[in-house]
Short mmCIF file of C-alpha atoms and ligand atoms in Angstrom, two decimals:
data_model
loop_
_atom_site.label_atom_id
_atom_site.label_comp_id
_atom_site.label_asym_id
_atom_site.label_seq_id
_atom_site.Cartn_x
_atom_site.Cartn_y
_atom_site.Cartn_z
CA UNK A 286 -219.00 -36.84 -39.13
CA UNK A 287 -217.39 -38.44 -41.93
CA UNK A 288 -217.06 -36.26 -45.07
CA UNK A 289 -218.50 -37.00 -48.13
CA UNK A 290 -220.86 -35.95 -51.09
CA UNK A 291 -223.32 -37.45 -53.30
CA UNK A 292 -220.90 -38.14 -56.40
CA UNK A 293 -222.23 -37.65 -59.69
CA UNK A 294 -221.99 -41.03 -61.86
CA UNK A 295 -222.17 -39.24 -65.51
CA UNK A 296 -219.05 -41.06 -66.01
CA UNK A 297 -220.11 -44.29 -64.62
CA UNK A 298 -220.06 -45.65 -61.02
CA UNK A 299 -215.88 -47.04 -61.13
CA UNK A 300 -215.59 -43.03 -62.22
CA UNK A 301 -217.92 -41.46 -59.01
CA UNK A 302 -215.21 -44.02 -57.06
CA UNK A 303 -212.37 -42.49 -57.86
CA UNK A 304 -213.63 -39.34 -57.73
CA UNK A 305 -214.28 -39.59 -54.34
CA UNK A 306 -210.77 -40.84 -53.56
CA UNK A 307 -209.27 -37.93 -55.50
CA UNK A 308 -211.41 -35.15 -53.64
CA UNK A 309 -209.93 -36.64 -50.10
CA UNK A 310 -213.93 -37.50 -49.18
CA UNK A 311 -214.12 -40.83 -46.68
CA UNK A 312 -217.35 -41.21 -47.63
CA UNK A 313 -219.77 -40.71 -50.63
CA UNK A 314 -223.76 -41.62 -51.70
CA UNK A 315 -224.55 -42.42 -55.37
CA UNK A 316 -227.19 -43.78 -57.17
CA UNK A 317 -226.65 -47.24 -58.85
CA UNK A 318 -229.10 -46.70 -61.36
CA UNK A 319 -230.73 -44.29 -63.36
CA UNK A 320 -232.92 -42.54 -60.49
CA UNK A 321 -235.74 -41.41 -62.81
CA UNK A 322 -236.06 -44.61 -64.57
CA UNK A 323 -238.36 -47.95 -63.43
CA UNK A 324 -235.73 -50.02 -65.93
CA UNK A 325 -233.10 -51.01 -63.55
CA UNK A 326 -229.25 -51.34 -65.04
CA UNK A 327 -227.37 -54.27 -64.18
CA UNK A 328 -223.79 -54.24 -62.10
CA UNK A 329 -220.83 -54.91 -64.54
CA UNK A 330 -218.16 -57.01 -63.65
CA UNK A 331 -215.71 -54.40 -63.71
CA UNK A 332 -217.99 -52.24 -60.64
CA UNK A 333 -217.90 -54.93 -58.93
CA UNK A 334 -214.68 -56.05 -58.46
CA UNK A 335 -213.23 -52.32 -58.30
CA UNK A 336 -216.07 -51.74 -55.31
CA UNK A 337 -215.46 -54.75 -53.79
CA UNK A 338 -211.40 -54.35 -53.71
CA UNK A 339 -212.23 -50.51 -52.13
CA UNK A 340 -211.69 -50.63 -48.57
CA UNK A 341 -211.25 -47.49 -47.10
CA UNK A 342 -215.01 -45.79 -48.53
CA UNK A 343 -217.98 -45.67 -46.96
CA UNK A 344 -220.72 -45.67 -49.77
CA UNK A 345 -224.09 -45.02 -49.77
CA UNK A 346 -226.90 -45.69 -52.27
CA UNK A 347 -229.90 -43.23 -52.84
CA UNK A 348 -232.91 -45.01 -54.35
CA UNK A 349 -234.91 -43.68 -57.53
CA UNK A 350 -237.35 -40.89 -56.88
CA UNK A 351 -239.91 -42.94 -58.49
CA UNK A 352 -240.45 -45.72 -55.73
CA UNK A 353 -243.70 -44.71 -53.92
CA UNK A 354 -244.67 -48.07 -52.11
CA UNK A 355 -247.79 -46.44 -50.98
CA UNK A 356 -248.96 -44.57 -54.57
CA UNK A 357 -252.84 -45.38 -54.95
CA UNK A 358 -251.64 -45.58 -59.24
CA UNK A 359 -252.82 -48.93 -59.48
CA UNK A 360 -249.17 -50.17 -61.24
CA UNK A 361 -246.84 -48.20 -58.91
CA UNK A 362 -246.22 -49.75 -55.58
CA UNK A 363 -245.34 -53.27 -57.28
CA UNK A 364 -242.50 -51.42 -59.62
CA UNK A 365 -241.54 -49.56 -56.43
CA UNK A 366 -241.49 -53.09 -54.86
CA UNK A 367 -239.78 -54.46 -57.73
CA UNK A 368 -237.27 -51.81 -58.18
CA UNK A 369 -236.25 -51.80 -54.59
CA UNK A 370 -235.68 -55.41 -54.83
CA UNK A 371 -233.09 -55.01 -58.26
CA UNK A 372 -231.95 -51.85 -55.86
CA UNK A 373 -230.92 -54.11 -53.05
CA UNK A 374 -229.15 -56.73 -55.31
CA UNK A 375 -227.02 -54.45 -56.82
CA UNK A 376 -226.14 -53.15 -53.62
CA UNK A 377 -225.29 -56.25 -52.49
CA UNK A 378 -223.31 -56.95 -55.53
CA UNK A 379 -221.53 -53.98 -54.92
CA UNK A 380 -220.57 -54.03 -51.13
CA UNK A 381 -223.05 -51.57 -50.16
CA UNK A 382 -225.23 -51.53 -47.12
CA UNK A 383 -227.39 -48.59 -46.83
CA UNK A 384 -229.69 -47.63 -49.40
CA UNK A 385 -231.43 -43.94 -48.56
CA UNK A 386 -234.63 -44.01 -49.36
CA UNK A 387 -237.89 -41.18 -49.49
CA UNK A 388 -240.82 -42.88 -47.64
CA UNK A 389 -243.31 -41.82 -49.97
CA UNK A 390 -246.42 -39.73 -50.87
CA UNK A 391 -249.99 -40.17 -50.30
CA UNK A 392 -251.38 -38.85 -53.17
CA UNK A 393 -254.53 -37.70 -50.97
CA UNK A 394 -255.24 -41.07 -49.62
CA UNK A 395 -254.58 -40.90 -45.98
CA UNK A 396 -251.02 -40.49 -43.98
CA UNK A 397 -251.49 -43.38 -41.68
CA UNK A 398 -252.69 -45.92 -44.32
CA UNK A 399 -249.82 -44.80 -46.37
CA UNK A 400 -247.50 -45.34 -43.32
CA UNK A 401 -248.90 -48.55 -43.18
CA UNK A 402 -248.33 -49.63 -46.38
CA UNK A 403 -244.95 -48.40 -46.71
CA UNK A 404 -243.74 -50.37 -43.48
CA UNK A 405 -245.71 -53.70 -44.86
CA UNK A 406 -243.67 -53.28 -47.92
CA UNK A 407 -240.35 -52.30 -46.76
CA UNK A 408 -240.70 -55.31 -44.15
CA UNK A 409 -241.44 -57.91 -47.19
CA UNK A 410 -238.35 -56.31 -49.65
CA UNK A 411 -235.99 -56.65 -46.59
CA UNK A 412 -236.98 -60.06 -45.65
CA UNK A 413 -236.29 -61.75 -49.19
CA UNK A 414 -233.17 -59.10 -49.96
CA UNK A 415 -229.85 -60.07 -49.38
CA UNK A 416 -228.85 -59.87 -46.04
CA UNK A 417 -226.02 -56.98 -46.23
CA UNK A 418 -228.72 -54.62 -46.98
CA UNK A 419 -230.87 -52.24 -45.16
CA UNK A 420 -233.02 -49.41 -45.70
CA UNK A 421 -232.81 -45.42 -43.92
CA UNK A 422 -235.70 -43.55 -44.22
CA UNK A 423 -234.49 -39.70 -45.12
CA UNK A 424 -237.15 -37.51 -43.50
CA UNK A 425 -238.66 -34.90 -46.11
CA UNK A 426 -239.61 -31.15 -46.78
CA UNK A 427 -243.48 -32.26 -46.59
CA UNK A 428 -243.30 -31.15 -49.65
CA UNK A 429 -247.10 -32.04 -51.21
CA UNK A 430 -247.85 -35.17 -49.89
CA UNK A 431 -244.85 -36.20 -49.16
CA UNK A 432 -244.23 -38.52 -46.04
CA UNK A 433 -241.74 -38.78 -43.10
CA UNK A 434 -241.54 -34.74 -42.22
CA UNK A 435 -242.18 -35.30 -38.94
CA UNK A 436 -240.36 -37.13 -36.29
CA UNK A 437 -242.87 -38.99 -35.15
CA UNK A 438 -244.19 -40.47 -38.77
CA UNK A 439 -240.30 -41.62 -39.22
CA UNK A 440 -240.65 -43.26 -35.44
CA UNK A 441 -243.62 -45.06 -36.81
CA UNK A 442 -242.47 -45.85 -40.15
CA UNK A 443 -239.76 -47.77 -38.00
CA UNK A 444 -241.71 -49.36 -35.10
CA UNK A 445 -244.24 -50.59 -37.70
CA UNK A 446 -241.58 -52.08 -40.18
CA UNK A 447 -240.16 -53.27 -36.90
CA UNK A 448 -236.42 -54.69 -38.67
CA UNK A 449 -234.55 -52.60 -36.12
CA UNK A 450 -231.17 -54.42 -37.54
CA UNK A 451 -232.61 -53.61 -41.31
CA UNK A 452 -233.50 -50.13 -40.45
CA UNK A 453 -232.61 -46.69 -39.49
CA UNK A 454 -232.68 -42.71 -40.23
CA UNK A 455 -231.02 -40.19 -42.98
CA UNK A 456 -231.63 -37.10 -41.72
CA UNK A 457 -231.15 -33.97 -44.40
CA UNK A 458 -230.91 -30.87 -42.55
CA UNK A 459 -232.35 -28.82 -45.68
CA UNK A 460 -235.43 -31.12 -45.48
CA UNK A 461 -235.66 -30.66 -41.33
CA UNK A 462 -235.36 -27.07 -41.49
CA UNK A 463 -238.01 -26.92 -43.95
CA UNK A 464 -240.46 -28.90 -41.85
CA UNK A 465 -239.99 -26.77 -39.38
CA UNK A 466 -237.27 -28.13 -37.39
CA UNK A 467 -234.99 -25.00 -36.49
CA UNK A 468 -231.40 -25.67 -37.28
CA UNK A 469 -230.25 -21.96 -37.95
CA UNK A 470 -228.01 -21.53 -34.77
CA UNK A 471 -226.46 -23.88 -32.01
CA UNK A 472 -229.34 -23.69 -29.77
CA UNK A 473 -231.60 -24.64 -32.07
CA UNK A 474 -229.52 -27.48 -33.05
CA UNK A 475 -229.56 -28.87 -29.57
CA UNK A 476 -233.14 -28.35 -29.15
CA UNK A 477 -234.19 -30.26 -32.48
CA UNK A 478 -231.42 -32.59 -32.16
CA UNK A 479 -232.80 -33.41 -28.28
CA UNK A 480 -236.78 -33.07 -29.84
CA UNK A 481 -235.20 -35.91 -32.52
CA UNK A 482 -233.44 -38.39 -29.62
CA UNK A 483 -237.08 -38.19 -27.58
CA UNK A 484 -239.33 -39.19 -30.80
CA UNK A 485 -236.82 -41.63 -32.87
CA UNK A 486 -233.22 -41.96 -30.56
CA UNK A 487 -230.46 -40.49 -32.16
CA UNK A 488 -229.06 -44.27 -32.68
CA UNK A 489 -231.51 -44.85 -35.29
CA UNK A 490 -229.70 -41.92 -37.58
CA UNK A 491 -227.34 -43.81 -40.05
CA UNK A 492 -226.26 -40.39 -42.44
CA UNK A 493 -226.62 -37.44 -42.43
CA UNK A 494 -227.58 -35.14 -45.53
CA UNK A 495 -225.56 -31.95 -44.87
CA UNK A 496 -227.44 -29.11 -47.24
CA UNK A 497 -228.41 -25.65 -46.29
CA UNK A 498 -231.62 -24.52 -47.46
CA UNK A 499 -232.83 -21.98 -49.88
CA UNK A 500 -236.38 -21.41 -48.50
CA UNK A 501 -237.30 -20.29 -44.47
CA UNK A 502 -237.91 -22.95 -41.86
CA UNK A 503 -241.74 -24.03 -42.03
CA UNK A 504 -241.30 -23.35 -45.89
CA UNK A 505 -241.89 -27.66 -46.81
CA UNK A 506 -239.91 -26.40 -50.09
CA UNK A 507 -236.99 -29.18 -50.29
CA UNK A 508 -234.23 -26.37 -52.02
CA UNK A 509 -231.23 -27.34 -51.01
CA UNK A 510 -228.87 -24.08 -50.66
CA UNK A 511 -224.94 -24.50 -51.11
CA UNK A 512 -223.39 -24.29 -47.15
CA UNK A 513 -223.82 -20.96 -45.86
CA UNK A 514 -225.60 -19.37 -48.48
CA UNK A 515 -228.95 -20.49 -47.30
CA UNK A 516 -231.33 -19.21 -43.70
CA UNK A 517 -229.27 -22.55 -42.02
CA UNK A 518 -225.89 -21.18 -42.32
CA UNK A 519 -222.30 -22.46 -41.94
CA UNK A 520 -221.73 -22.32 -37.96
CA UNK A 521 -224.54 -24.40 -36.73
CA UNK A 522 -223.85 -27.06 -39.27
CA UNK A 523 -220.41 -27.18 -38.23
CA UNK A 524 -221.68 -27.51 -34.60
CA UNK A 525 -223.93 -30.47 -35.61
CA UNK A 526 -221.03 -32.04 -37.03
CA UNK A 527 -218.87 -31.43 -34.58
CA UNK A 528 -221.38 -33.54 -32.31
CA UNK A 529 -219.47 -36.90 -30.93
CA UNK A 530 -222.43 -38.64 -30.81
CA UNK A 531 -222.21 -38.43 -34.91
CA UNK A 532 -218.19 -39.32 -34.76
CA UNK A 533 -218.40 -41.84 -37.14
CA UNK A 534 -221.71 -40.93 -39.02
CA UNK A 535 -220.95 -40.13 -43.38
CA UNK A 536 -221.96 -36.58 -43.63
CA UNK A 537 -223.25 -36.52 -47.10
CA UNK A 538 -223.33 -32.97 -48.57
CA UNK A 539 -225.99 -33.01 -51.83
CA UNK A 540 -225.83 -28.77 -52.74
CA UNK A 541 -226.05 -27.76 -56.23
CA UNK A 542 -222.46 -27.60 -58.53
CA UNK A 543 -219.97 -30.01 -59.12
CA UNK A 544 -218.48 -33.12 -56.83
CA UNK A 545 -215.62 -30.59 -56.05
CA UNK A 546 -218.17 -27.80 -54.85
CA UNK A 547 -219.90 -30.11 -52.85
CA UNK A 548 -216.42 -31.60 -51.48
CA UNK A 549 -215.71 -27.77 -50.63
CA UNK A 550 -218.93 -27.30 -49.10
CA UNK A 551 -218.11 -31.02 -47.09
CA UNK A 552 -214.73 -29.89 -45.52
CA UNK A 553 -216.22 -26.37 -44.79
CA UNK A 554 -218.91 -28.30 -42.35
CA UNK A 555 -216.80 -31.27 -41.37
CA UNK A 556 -213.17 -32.04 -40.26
CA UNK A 557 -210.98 -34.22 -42.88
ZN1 ZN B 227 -231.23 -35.72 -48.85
ZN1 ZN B 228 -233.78 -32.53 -50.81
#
């Protein structure tokens, strides 16, 4: 895997850059935008150009934790439309191709319909967004009503959005373990790494989220845990990374403290 961490951007976005170069990472996530906010913030000149002359990082984007596509709020799913649009423009502004991206919740009104509606939408943002972009579904905690904790919803939320070029997997190991997917030794790894190829392929995964987790498996509590000090543990998310199928995969720690704590936490899982 190819360390990184989800770079704070307090200081700006051109800041979270250089960070990144000055922690050694060789990748990093961000968000472009103020993630608890509908009002998108336009791409200066400046980001752009000192983005678009960066060639060595591989960036990702996380989108706002607003966007619900499938919310029965009667305004909702056209500003989560709307904002992922703005989202994917920036990206593209910016160089950057993935955006990571919660499916969704339910609020009570079905999981399948919900599925439904987030594919429909996700299919009709990608089809008018700029063609560098794409969208990874990060599979969840189940936290509530929270979508895409199981394998086989993310399988669907693909086949039905059916952009296979467009689309693909984040998997956060925090969120796994806390649906139930056992991570906490090697074994376990292989077994819900194998369970994952069988439902999804392992080709769809695009980044990983490397947390540990504060709460048991089966908890659906998304608490992410610095590395090691959580029931996941250090050695079998070393052993994940390790993995060759995930050579060139960004490994994306997002544990609580500072860039350089989750940089430290990065390097302990992952080879520089
Ligand atoms: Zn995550
Ligand atoms: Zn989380």
């Amino acid at each position: 895997m190819l360390p990184g961490i989800h770079a704070s951007v307090n200081g700006g976005l051109v800041s979270a850059l250089s960070t990144l170069h000055e922690l050694g990472l060789v990748s990093g996530q961000i968000f472009t935008s103020n993630q608890k906010q509908w009002k998108g913030r336009p791409v200066t000149q400046e980001e752009e150009k000192e983005f678009g002359e960066d060639g060595t990082l591989t960036i990702i984007s996380h989108a706002s934790y607003l966007i619900n596509l499938s919310s029965i709020k009667s305004r909702v799913p056209w500003l989560s439309a709307k904002a992922l649009g703005e989202e994917l423009i920036r990206m593209h502004r910016l160089g950057i191709h993935w955006l990571v991206m919660h499916p969704g919740a339910h609020l009570n009104a079905g999981e399948d319909q919900a599925i439904e509606k987030i594919a429909a939408g996700v299919r009709k943002i990608l089809t008018i967004a700029p063609e560098d972009t794409a969208i990874l579904f990060e599979n969840t905690a189940g936290q509530g009503t929270t979508l895409g904790y199981s394998f086989e919803q993310l399988d669907k939320l693909l086949k039905l959005t059916d952009m296979p070029d467009r689309t693909g997997i984040c998997f956060d190991t925090c969120h796994a373990f806390a649906a139930g997917y056992d991570l906490s030794s090697n074994d376990a790894v292989l077994r819900t790494i194998q369970k994952f190829d069988e439902v999804v392929g392992l080709e769809r995964i695009k980044v990983f989220h490397i947390n540990d987790s504060k709460k048991e498996l089966g908890s659906r509590l998304d608490r992410h845990a610095r590395i090691g000090e959580g029931f996941i543990g250090l050695e079998p998310l070393q052993f994940l990374a390790s993995m060759e199928v995930f050579n060139n995969i960004p490994g994306i720690t997002e544990t609580p403290g500072s860039d350089f704590d989750r940089a430290n936490d990065a390097f302990a899982v992952m080879k520089s």
